[in-house]
mmCIF file with all atom_site columns, C-alpha atoms in Angstrom:
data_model
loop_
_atom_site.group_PDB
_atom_site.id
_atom_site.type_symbol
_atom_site.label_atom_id
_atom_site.label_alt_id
_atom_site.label_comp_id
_atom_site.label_asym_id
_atom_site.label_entity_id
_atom_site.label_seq_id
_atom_site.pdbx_PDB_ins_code
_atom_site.Cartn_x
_atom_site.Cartn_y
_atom_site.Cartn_z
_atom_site.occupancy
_atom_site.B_iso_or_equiv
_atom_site.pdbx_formal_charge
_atom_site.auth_seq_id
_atom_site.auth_comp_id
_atom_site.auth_asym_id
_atom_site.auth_atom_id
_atom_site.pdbx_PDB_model_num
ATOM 1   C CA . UNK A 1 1   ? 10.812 22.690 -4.147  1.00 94.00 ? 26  UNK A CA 1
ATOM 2   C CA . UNK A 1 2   ? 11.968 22.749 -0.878  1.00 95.00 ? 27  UNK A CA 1
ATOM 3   C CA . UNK A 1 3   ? 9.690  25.562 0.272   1.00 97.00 ? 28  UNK A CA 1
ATOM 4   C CA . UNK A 1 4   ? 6.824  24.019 -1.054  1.00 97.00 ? 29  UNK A CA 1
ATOM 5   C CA . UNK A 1 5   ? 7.388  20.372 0.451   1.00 97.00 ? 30  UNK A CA 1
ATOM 6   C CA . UNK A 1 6   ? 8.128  21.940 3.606   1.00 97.00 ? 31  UNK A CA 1
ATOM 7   C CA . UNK A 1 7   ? 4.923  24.295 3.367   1.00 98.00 ? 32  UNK A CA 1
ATOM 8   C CA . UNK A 1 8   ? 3.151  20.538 3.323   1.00 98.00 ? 33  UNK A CA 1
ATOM 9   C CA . UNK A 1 9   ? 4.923  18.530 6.135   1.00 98.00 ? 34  UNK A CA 1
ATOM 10  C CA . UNK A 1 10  ? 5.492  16.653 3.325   1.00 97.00 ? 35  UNK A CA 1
ATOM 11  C CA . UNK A 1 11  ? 9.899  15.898 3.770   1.00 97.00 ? 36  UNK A CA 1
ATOM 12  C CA . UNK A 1 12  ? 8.967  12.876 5.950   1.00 97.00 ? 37  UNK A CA 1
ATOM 13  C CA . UNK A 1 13  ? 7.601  11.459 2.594   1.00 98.00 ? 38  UNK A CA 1
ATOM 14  C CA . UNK A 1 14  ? 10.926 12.550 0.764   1.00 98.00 ? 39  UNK A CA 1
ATOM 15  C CA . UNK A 1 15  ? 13.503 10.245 1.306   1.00 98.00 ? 40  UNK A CA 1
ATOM 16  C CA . UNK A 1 16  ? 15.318 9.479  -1.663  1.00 98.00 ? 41  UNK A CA 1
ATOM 17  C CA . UNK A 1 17  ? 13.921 6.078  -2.219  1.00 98.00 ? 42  UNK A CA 1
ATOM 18  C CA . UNK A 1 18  ? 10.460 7.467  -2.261  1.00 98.00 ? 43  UNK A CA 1
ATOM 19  C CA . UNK A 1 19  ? 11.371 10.224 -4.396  1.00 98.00 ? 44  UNK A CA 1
ATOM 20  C CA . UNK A 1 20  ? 13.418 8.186  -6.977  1.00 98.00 ? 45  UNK A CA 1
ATOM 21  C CA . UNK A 1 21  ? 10.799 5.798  -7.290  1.00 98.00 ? 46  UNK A CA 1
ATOM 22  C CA . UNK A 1 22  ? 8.125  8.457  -8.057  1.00 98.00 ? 47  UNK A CA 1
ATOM 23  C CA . UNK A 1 23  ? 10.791 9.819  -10.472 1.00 98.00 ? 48  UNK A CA 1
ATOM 24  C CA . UNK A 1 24  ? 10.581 6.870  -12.265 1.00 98.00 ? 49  UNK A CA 1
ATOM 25  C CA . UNK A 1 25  ? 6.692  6.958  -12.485 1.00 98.00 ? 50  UNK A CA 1
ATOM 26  C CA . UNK A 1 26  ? 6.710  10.544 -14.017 1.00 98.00 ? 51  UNK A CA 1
ATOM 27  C CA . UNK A 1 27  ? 9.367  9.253  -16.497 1.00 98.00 ? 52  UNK A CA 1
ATOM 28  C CA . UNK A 1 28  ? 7.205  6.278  -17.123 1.00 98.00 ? 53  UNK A CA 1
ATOM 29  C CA . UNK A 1 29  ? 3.855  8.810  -18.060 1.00 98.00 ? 54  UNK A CA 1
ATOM 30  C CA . UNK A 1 30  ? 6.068  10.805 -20.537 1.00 98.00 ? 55  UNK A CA 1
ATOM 31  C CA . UNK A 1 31  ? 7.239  7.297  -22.034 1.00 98.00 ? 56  UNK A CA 1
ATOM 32  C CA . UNK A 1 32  ? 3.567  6.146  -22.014 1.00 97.00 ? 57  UNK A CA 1
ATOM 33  C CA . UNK A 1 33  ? 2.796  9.282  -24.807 1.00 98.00 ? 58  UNK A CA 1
ATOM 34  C CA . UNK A 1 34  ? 4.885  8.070  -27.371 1.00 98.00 ? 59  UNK A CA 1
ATOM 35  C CA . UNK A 1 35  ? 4.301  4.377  -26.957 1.00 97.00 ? 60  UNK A CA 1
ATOM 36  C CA . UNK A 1 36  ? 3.639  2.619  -30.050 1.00 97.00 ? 61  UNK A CA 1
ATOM 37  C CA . UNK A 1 37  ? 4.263  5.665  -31.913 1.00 98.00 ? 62  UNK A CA 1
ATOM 38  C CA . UNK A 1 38  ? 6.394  5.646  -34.895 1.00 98.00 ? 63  UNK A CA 1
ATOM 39  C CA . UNK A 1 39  ? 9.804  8.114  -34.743 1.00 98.00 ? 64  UNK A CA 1
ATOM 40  C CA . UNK A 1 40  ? 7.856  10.176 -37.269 1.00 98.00 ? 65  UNK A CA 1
ATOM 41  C CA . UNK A 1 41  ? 4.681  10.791 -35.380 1.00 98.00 ? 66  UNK A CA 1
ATOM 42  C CA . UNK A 1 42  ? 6.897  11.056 -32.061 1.00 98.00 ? 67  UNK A CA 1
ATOM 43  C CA . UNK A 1 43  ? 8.554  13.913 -33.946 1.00 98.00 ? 68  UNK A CA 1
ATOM 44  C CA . UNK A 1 44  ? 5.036  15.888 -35.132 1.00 98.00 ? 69  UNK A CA 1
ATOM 45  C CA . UNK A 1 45  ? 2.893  15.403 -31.761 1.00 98.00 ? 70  UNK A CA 1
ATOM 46  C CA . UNK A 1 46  ? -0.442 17.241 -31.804 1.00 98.00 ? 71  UNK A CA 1
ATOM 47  C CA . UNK A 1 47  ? -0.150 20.701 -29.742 1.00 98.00 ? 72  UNK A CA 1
ATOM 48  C CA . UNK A 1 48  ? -2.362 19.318 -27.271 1.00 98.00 ? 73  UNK A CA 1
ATOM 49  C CA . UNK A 1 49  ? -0.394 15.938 -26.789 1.00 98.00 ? 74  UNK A CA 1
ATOM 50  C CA . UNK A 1 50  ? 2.451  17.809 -26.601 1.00 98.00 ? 75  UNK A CA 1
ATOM 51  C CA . UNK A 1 51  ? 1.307  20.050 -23.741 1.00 98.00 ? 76  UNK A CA 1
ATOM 52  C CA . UNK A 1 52  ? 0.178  17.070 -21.907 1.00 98.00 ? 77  UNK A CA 1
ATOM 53  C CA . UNK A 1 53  ? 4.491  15.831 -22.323 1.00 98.00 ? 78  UNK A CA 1
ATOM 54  C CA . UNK A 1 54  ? 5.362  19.414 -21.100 1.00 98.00 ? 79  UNK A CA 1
ATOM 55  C CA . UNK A 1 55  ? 3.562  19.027 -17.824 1.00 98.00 ? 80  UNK A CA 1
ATOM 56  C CA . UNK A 1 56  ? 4.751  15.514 -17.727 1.00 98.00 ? 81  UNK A CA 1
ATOM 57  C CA . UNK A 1 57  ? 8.266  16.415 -18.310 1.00 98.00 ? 82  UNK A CA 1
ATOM 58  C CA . UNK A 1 58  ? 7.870  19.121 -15.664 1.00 98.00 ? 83  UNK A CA 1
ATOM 59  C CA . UNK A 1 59  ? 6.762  16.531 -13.088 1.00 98.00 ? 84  UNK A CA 1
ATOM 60  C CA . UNK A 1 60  ? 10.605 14.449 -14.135 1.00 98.00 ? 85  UNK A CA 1
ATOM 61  C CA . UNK A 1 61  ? 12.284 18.195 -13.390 1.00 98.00 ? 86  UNK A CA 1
ATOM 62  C CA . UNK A 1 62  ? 10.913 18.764 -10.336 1.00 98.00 ? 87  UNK A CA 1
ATOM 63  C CA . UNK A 1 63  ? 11.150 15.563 -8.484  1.00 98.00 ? 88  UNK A CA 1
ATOM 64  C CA . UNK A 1 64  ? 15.194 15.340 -10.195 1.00 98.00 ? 89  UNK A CA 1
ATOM 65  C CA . UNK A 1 65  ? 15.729 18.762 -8.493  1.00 98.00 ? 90  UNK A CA 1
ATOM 66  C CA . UNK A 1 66  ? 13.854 17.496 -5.117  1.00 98.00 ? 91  UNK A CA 1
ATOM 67  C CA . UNK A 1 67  ? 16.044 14.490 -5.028  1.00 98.00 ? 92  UNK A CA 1
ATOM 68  C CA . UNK A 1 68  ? 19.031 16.053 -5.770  1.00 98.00 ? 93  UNK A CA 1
ATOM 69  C CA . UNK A 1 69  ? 18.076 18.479 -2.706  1.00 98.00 ? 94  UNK A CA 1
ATOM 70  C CA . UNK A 1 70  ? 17.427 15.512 -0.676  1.00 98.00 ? 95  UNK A CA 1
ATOM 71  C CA . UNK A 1 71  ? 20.679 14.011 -1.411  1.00 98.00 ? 96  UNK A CA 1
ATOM 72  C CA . UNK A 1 72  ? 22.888 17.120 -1.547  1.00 98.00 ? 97  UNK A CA 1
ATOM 73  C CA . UNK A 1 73  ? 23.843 16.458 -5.166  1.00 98.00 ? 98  UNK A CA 1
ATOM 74  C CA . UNK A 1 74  ? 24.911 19.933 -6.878  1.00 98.00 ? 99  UNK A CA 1
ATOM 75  C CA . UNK A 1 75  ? 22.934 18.634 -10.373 1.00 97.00 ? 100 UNK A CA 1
ATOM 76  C CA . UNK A 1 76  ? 24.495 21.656 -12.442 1.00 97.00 ? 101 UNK A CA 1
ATOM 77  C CA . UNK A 1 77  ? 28.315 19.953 -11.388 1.00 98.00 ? 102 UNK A CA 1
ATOM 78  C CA . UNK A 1 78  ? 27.047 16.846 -11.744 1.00 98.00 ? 103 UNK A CA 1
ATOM 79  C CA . UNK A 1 79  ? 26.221 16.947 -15.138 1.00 98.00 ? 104 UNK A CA 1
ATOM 80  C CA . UNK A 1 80  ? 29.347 18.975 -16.291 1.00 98.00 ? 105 UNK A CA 1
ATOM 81  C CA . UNK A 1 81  ? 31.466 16.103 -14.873 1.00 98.00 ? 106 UNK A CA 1
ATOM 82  C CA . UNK A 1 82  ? 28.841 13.868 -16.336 1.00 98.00 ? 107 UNK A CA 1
ATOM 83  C CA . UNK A 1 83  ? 29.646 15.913 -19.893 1.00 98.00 ? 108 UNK A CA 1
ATOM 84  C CA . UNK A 1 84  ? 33.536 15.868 -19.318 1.00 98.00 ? 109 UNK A CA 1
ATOM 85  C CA . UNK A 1 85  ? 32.917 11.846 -19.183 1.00 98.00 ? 110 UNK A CA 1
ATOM 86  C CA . UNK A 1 86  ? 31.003 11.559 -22.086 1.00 97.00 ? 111 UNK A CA 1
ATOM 87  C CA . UNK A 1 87  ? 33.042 13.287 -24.306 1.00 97.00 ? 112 UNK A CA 1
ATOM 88  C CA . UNK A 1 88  ? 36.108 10.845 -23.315 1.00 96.00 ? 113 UNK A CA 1
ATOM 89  C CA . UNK A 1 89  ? 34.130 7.772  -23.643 1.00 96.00 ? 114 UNK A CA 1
ATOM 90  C CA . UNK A 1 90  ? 32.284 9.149  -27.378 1.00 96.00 ? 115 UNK A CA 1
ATOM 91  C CA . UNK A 1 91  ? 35.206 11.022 -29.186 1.00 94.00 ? 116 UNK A CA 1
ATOM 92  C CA . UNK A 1 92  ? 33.929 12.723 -31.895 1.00 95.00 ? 117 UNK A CA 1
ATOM 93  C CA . UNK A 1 93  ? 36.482 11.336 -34.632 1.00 95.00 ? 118 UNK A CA 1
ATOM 94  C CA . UNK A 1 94  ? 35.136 8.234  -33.305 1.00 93.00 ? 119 UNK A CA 1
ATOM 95  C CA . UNK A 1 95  ? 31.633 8.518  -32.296 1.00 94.00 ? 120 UNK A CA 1
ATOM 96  C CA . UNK A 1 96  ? 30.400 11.162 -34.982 1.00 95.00 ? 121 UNK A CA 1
ATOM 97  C CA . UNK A 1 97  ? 27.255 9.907  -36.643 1.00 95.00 ? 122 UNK A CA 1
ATOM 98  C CA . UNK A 1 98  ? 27.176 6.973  -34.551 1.00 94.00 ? 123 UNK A CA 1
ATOM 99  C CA . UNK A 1 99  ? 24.459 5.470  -31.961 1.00 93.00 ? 124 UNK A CA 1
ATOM 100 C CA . UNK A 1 100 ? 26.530 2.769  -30.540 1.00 93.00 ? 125 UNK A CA 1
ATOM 101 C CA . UNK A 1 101 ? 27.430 2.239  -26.686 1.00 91.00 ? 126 UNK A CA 1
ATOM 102 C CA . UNK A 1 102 ? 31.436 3.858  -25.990 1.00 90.00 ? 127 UNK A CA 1
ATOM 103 C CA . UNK A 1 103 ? 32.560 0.279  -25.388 1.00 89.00 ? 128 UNK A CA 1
ATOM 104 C CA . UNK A 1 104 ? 31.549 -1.007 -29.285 1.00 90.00 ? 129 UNK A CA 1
ATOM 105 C CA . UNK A 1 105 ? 33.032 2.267  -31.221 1.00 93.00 ? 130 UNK A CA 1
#
């Protein structure tokens, strides 16, 4: 990513607000293919729908792993502290089969 934003002049364009923001747009088109859809249908999309979430979901990758470059944010040790969290806030004996926020179990 950083070869090819570099390749286009394009880091003045990069800062972290910018790419956040489009971040959240990308996020926001994968979110827009499964609006209005019940669970069931979001579970059984059509190949070609689901192709069109792929690229979509590729967009969400690669401006998370631009951002993180941006920033200097290791993402891999990010989200194994981000695991090591989780699994203190959601015990298992307490959060097993349960969708509820850590504070409410």
């Amino acid at each position: 990513m950083r070869q090819f934003a570099a390749e286009r002049a394009w880091e003045p364009f990069h800062t972290p607000k910018n790419l956040a923001m489009a971040l959240a747009g990308e996020a926001g088109e994968v979110i827009e293919h499964f609006q209005w859809l019940t669970a069931e249908q979001s579970m059984a999309l059509p190949p070609a729908t689901r192709d069109e979430v792929a690229l979509e979901l590729a967009d969400v990758l690669l401006y998370l792993v631009r951002l993180c470059d941006v920033l200097g944010v290791d993402l891999a040790d990010a989200a194994r502290r981000k695991m090591r969290i989780n699994a203190e806030r959601y015990p298992i004996e307490r959060a097993h089969g349960r969708a509820d926020k850590h504070d409410r179990l």
